[in-house]
Amino acid sequence: MLFSKLLLPTLKDAPQEAEVVSHKLMLRSGMIRKVASGIYTWLPLGLKVLKKVENIVREEMDNSGAQEVFMPMVQPRELWEETKRWEKMGPELLRIKDRHDRDFCLGPTHEEVITDIIRDNVKSYRELPLNIYQIQTKFRDEVRPRYGIMRGREFLMKDSYSFNIDEESLQETYLIMRETYKKVLERIGLEYKISAADSGAIGGDSSEEFHVLAENGEDTIAISDSSEFAINTELLLKDGEDISTLEGKPSPDGNGTIQIKKGIEVGHIFKLGKLYAESMKASVLNSDGNASTLFMGCYGIGVSRLVAAAIEQNHDEKGIVWPHSIAPFDINIISIGYDKNKDIAKASTDLYKELSEMNYSVLLDDRKDGYGVKIKDSELIGIPLNIVIGKKFTEDNEVELIGRNGEISTNPITEIKTILDFFKNK
Ligand code: ATP
Ligand code: MG
């Protein structure tokens, strides 16, 4: 991709409304633009990152044995009446009417739709367990949309729903999802904690949240300084108790003491049990030939929120520092004098082709600007590696490699391939 052709409206300063660093940097680096409160357009650079996250999630879900579907965003009132959630949901559920005056809502989640499909189409325990997922736009009319796409009203979620014949089977699927979420976060390269969470009406240990650790996280979690133990402080605090009183207390798991951290909830796994299946009369025939109410689990990942969380955890004063796994481009060729010097233009284009053939995604900065402007933009948008073709190339056939992490080296252009093999394995 040529930089000069890319719709990449970078900003020197972040607009007033942006409070947290990820929101500021997403606006400044031209990844997103606001359309209305909590509703955003993803511009080309942002969309590349979003798709990378989405693909990692999809690959790991497929590897886990889950099956992808695509459900409608617009859902009829009747289904929501069955679970009584049409009344219960309150104003977060955006309700609309069609031309015949029939009620619909924009899906904030899809338990009703998927349970309806399964009860009509799955008849026997032999067809279970099933784990069905989708990656889709959700709408929740949040009271306080904020932090850009971190808490949007319209956002992208991977939601999945498992259907199991009994509690043991549900437990198995739950643990598979837990491992899958760990793989997703490890592949992206984020530091995270799995915290016991408030599971509302269901209670017990049937829900866990995945938190990306970051100062601007909306959740406060208590972690042990000497074990994996983590818990959302919502669960630990007694009425009126202050969070600061927890710090330094013995960890509830008996290992070490409590430390308080801020986290961004990027995933939530949940054992629903028979809750929805009972109200929607979803059952199958069990091995004795009797109707048996299904056990369900639900598992969500905030795909768009993960993009913001990755920035919260990976940035510096110059801009975003993408983990390689989700960087919008692997390499930026900064060509100095592209418009004036034929040798430089040719060397840049040749290198661009060569690297693209090696399956790198490459940006070629062909703009008239000087080195200062170009490196600043590249640092802002967080490209892992820059290759500068300029004066050193004309004089000595050498290019400069500048990593986003600050590593710099000067090398003959002919050695680029060897060096990149090293980069790829990093
Ligand atoms: P929160 O407590 O942040 O409101 P939630 O418990 O309502 O989250 P779930 O219903 O479990 O969230 O949804 C699954 C995932 O979807 C969450 O873990 C989060 O990553 C993401 N998510 C939820 N609400 C939003 C939102 N308004 N904007 C972006 N992502 C969201
Ligand atoms: Mg919520």
XYZ file of C-alpha atoms and ligand atoms in Angstrom:
458
model
C 0.000 0.000 0.000
C 1.275 3.449 -0.901
C 1.097 5.872 1.995
C 0.025 8.677 -0.351
C -3.070 6.704 -1.367
C -4.122 5.569 2.111
C -7.083 7.204 3.840
C -5.090 7.919 6.967
C -6.122 11.216 8.551
C -3.554 11.520 11.359
C -3.916 14.289 13.926
C -1.252 16.176 15.822
C -3.437 16.535 18.896
C -6.243 14.417 20.191
C -9.730 15.939 20.255
C -10.942 17.196 23.659
C -13.444 14.410 24.194
C -10.786 11.684 24.368
C -9.901 10.883 27.973
C -7.833 7.712 27.801
C -4.687 7.018 25.838
C -6.172 4.344 23.552
C -9.007 6.632 22.488
C -6.583 9.510 21.886
C -4.207 7.372 19.869
C -6.948 5.711 17.823
C -8.216 9.142 16.798
C -4.752 10.589 16.238
C -3.587 7.634 14.164
C -6.675 7.807 11.942
C -8.001 4.392 12.977
C -11.532 5.450 13.874
C -13.908 8.409 13.616
C -16.980 9.069 15.715
C -20.374 9.093 13.999
C -22.530 9.478 17.121
C -22.040 8.839 20.830
C -20.584 5.326 21.200
C -20.860 4.709 17.444
C -17.757 4.703 15.264
C -16.521 4.156 11.738
C -13.412 2.032 11.412
C -11.089 3.603 8.842
C -8.672 1.443 6.793
C -5.852 1.351 9.341
C -8.172 0.581 12.256
C -10.040 -2.043 10.276
C -6.792 -3.868 9.474
C -6.097 -4.235 13.178
C -9.689 -5.207 13.971
C -9.565 -7.920 11.275
C -6.309 -9.279 12.656
C -7.836 -9.639 16.103
C -10.961 -11.155 14.570
C -8.906 -13.711 12.635
C -6.965 -14.810 15.690
C -10.226 -15.250 17.596
C -11.802 -17.148 14.684
C -8.818 -19.476 14.240
C -8.715 -20.363 17.913
C -12.493 -20.871 18.071
C -12.340 -23.161 15.030
C -9.415 -25.045 16.603
C -11.508 -25.574 19.720
C -14.159 -27.376 17.699
C -16.722 -24.579 17.809
C -18.789 -23.868 14.675
C -19.357 -20.439 13.182
C -22.798 -19.090 12.294
C -24.128 -15.611 11.614
C -27.288 -14.536 13.386
C -29.399 -11.470 12.656
C -28.814 -8.263 14.537
C -32.546 -7.453 14.440
C -34.521 -9.756 16.714
C -38.290 -10.104 17.263
C -39.884 -9.215 20.596
C -41.575 -12.652 20.874
C -38.287 -14.439 21.483
C -37.331 -11.987 24.210
C -40.744 -12.422 25.845
C -40.003 -16.117 26.292
C -37.103 -15.416 28.655
C -38.874 -12.388 30.161
C -35.932 -10.282 29.109
C -38.089 -7.932 27.005
C -39.178 -6.393 30.346
C -36.045 -7.129 32.379
C -33.509 -5.568 30.039
C -34.514 -1.949 30.521
C -33.230 0.913 28.360
C -29.975 -0.832 27.365
C -32.099 -2.812 24.894
C -32.744 -0.644 21.856
C -36.296 -1.346 20.719
C -37.578 -0.562 17.240
C -40.788 -1.030 15.285
C -41.156 -2.192 11.712
C -43.681 -0.789 9.185
C -46.371 -3.152 10.489
C -45.908 -1.791 13.979
C -44.254 -5.001 15.172
C -41.666 -4.824 17.938
C -38.024 -5.715 17.437
C -34.770 -5.018 19.218
C -31.171 -4.654 18.157
C -29.337 -7.655 19.563
C -27.215 -6.903 22.627
C -26.572 -10.671 22.894
C -28.002 -13.784 21.246
C -29.080 -16.433 23.795
C -32.697 -16.313 22.635
C -31.977 -16.586 18.914
C -29.509 -19.444 19.224
C -31.628 -21.392 21.735
C -34.583 -21.124 19.361
C -32.464 -22.606 16.553
C -31.161 -25.450 18.687
C -34.531 -26.479 20.163
C -35.994 -26.711 16.666
C -33.094 -28.496 15.036
C -31.376 -30.714 17.577
C -33.334 -33.673 18.846
C -30.974 -36.157 20.453
C -28.175 -36.208 23.007
C -26.133 -37.883 20.245
C -25.849 -34.523 18.476
C -24.331 -32.898 21.568
C -22.235 -31.203 22.767
C -22.460 -28.249 20.405
C -20.607 -24.975 20.641
C -21.871 -22.352 18.208
C -20.229 -18.972 17.734
C -20.444 -15.832 15.687
C -18.427 -12.645 15.309
C -20.946 -9.884 14.985
C -22.005 -6.353 15.741
C -23.855 -5.902 19.009
C -25.877 -2.915 20.090
C -26.273 -1.913 23.735
C -27.627 1.490 24.582
C -25.031 1.971 27.347
C -25.791 4.643 29.975
C -22.331 6.035 29.645
C -20.576 5.198 26.397
C -16.987 6.286 26.815
C -13.331 5.748 26.029
C -14.048 5.457 22.308
C -14.622 1.904 21.161
C -13.696 0.540 24.598
C -17.242 1.099 25.817
C -19.194 1.743 22.669
C -22.885 1.344 22.001
C -22.218 -0.503 18.760
C -19.299 -2.931 19.041
C -17.925 -6.185 17.688
C -18.208 -9.284 19.828
C -17.406 -12.940 19.444
C -20.191 -14.685 21.280
C -20.608 -18.409 21.605
C -23.150 -20.652 23.178
C -22.650 -24.245 24.168
C -25.370 -26.853 24.491
C -24.618 -29.810 26.715
C -26.530 -32.819 27.962
C -25.374 -32.504 31.565
C -23.294 -30.532 34.008
C -20.104 -32.553 33.411
C -20.266 -31.950 29.689
C -20.861 -28.234 30.291
C -17.832 -28.161 32.580
C -15.724 -29.734 29.808
C -16.800 -27.158 27.225
C -16.284 -24.365 29.748
C -12.686 -25.473 30.310
C -12.073 -25.744 26.563
C -13.280 -22.151 26.163
C -11.098 -21.055 29.079
C -8.039 -22.552 27.344
C -9.110 -21.053 24.018
C -9.332 -17.553 25.502
C -5.885 -17.993 27.039
C -4.523 -18.936 23.615
C -6.155 -15.900 21.991
C -4.643 -13.481 24.499
C -1.259 -15.182 24.384
C -1.204 -15.099 20.569
C -2.030 -11.420 20.554
C 0.661 -10.947 23.184
C -1.207 -9.318 26.060
C -0.696 -9.529 29.793
C -3.912 -10.669 31.444
C -5.552 -12.217 34.473
C -8.475 -14.606 34.770
C -10.685 -13.312 37.564
C -13.571 -14.905 39.377
C -16.546 -12.729 38.545
C -19.964 -11.769 39.723
C -22.356 -14.023 37.895
C -25.456 -12.162 38.989
C -28.485 -14.393 39.449
C -26.576 -17.611 38.910
C -23.998 -17.338 41.673
C -21.133 -19.622 42.597
C -17.945 -19.938 40.620
C -19.748 -20.215 37.327
C -18.351 -17.105 35.706
C -14.854 -15.820 35.033
C -13.636 -12.648 33.371
C -10.487 -12.150 31.347
C -8.860 -8.857 32.217
C -6.125 -7.144 30.273
C -4.085 -5.316 32.894
C -3.978 -1.574 32.210
C -4.156 1.605 34.279
C -7.264 2.842 32.504
C -9.229 -0.345 33.099
C -12.782 0.150 34.340
C -12.601 -2.909 36.601
C -10.619 -3.298 39.773
C -9.272 -6.725 40.489
C -7.511 -8.222 43.450
C -4.651 -10.524 42.537
C -2.357 -12.611 44.689
C 1.316 -11.647 44.577
C 2.319 -15.306 44.656
C -0.286 -17.340 42.765
C -2.617 -17.184 39.767
C -5.489 -16.134 42.006
C -7.504 -13.131 40.812
C -10.968 -11.905 41.656
C -13.092 -8.948 40.652
C -13.201 -6.709 43.753
C -16.988 -6.463 43.270
C -17.057 -9.927 44.835
C -14.707 -9.232 47.739
C -15.932 -5.911 49.049
C -18.488 -5.848 51.783
C -20.993 -2.986 51.829
C -19.307 0.386 52.194
C -15.814 -1.125 52.327
C -13.090 0.754 50.465
C -10.963 -1.005 47.862
C -7.746 0.316 49.397
C -8.367 -1.745 52.555
C -7.897 -4.948 50.527
C -4.302 -4.213 49.520
C -1.808 -6.248 51.546
C -4.420 -8.524 53.129
C -3.838 -12.276 52.896
C -5.047 -13.635 49.555
C -8.296 -15.645 49.906
C -6.619 -18.646 48.227
C -4.093 -18.816 51.067
C -1.128 -17.849 48.877
C 0.634 -14.533 49.480
C -1.039 -11.157 49.804
C -3.485 -9.156 47.734
C -2.424 -6.557 45.199
C -4.961 -4.246 43.585
C -4.810 -3.817 39.792
C -6.902 -2.155 37.126
C -8.148 -4.331 34.312
C -10.111 -4.091 31.074
C -12.655 -6.892 30.728
C -12.026 -8.389 27.299
C -13.717 -11.721 27.813
C -16.339 -13.396 29.937
C -17.085 -17.111 30.223
C -20.240 -18.258 31.854
C -21.993 -21.457 32.873
C -25.671 -20.695 32.402
C -26.935 -24.106 33.416
C -30.586 -24.655 32.523
C -31.617 -21.018 32.929
C -32.511 -20.162 29.330
C -33.232 -23.688 28.165
C -35.921 -24.069 30.817
C -37.755 -20.872 29.968
C -37.489 -21.586 26.244
C -38.342 -25.285 26.622
C -35.205 -26.458 24.894
C -34.647 -30.157 25.413
C -33.369 -33.258 23.639
C -33.941 -36.947 24.133
C -31.384 -38.454 26.501
C -29.973 -41.996 26.387
C -33.071 -43.320 28.214
C -35.343 -41.814 25.588
C -36.678 -39.116 27.930
C -36.798 -35.377 27.269
C -33.908 -33.686 29.049
C -33.523 -29.919 29.425
C -30.310 -28.624 27.909
C -27.405 -27.172 29.860
C -25.928 -24.051 28.340
C -22.785 -21.982 28.571
C -22.069 -18.631 27.012
C -18.716 -17.162 26.200
C -17.964 -13.649 24.945
C -14.905 -11.820 23.700
C -14.953 -8.075 23.057
C -13.202 -8.115 19.681
C -13.291 -4.344 19.183
C -12.542 -3.681 22.858
C -9.417 -5.835 22.508
C -7.992 -3.321 20.022
C -8.253 -0.547 22.619
C -6.951 -2.829 25.365
C -3.892 -3.708 23.264
C -3.109 0.003 22.880
C -3.616 0.704 26.589
C -0.984 -1.916 27.306
C 1.382 -1.084 24.438
C 2.190 2.559 23.775
C 4.776 5.198 24.562
C 4.935 8.997 24.302
C 5.333 8.763 20.520
C 2.323 6.590 19.827
C 1.131 3.008 19.546
C 3.583 0.092 19.857
C 1.623 -2.763 18.256
C 2.343 -6.334 19.187
C 3.480 -7.860 15.827
C 0.478 -10.174 15.839
C -2.026 -7.375 15.232
C 0.026 -4.565 13.675
C -1.764 -3.014 10.667
C 1.434 -3.408 8.608
C 4.601 -5.356 9.420
C 6.993 -3.000 7.686
C 7.051 0.628 6.587
C 9.495 1.531 3.840
C 10.366 5.157 4.440
C 11.541 6.400 1.104
C 13.289 9.750 1.267
C 13.287 11.502 -2.102
C 10.892 9.055 -3.783
C 9.437 11.859 -5.886
C 12.798 13.260 -7.031
C 15.337 10.469 -7.193
C 14.694 7.646 -9.666
C 17.204 5.275 -8.041
C 15.563 5.677 -4.663
C 12.089 5.252 -6.123
C 13.155 2.082 -7.943
C 14.966 0.583 -4.953
C 11.942 1.331 -2.752
C 9.475 -0.208 -5.184
C 11.666 -3.277 -5.736
C 12.035 -3.819 -2.016
C 8.290 -3.332 -1.581
C 7.590 -6.075 -4.121
C 10.173 -8.398 -2.696
C 8.874 -8.065 0.872
C 5.262 -8.405 -0.231
C 6.190 -11.639 -1.992
C 7.675 -12.824 1.299
C 4.169 -12.311 2.736
C 4.907 -9.260 4.782
C 2.273 -6.575 4.740
C 4.157 -3.498 3.659
C 3.494 0.212 3.611
C 5.595 2.382 1.309
C 5.846 5.982 2.388
C 6.167 7.670 -1.000
C 5.052 11.116 0.165
C 7.017 14.281 -0.547
C 7.642 14.928 3.159
C 11.019 14.613 4.804
C 12.304 11.984 7.184
C 11.074 13.797 10.317
C 7.423 13.804 9.321
C 7.557 10.238 8.042
C 9.157 8.637 11.066
C 6.794 10.538 13.383
C 3.749 9.233 11.529
C 5.149 5.717 11.519
C 5.801 5.859 15.260
C 2.312 7.214 15.885
C 0.639 4.381 13.982
C 3.001 1.891 15.579
C 4.506 -0.065 12.666
C 6.979 -2.606 14.151
C 9.767 -2.049 11.601
C 10.854 0.850 9.388
C 13.307 0.519 6.540
C 14.721 3.899 5.528
C 15.910 4.274 1.949
C 17.588 7.646 1.462
C 21.003 9.253 1.385
C 22.873 6.194 2.690
C 21.393 4.182 -0.146
C 22.605 6.621 -2.815
C 26.067 6.766 -1.248
C 26.705 3.187 -0.070
C 23.767 1.016 -1.096
C 22.775 0.849 2.548
C 19.442 1.153 4.312
C 18.610 1.882 7.895
C 16.400 -0.424 9.935
C 14.533 1.243 12.760
C 12.436 -0.917 15.032
C 9.480 0.625 16.861
C 11.214 -0.599 20.004
C 14.145 1.701 19.256
C 16.596 -0.833 17.789
C 18.573 0.710 14.928
C 21.009 -0.837 12.476
C 22.510 0.104 9.113
C 22.811 -2.675 6.576
C 23.501 -3.252 2.906
C 20.173 -3.435 1.068
C 21.211 -6.870 -0.233
C 21.137 -8.293 3.299
C 17.557 -7.306 4.087
C 16.127 -10.760 3.501
C 18.451 -12.426 6.009
C 17.755 -9.771 8.602
C 14.018 -10.133 8.170
C 14.134 -13.853 8.774
C 15.362 -12.906 12.194
C 12.587 -10.317 12.550
C 9.964 -12.863 11.603
C 11.025 -15.269 14.299
C 10.991 -12.624 16.982
P -19.121 -4.782 30.899
O -19.102 -5.192 32.340
O -17.810 -4.229 30.425
O -20.305 -3.956 30.519
P -20.518 -7.150 30.167
O -20.397 -8.013 31.369
O -21.763 -6.401 29.921
O -19.259 -6.146 30.087
P -20.708 -9.381 28.339
O -22.167 -9.259 28.185
O -20.166 -10.528 29.090
O -20.120 -8.015 28.897
O -20.070 -9.295 26.894
C -18.891 -10.010 26.494
C -17.735 -9.075 26.168
O -18.134 -8.040 25.273
C -17.202 -8.322 27.383
O -16.293 -9.110 28.091
C -16.525 -7.125 26.728
O -15.216 -7.460 26.326
C -17.372 -6.870 25.502
N -18.259 -5.702 25.714
C -19.359 -5.642 26.512
N -19.928 -4.431 26.451
C -19.169 -3.689 25.594
C -19.245 -2.354 25.098
N -20.222 -1.537 25.493
N -18.307 -1.928 24.221
C -17.322 -2.762 23.814
N -17.202 -4.029 24.238
C -18.106 -4.502 25.112
Mg -22.328 -4.390 30.153
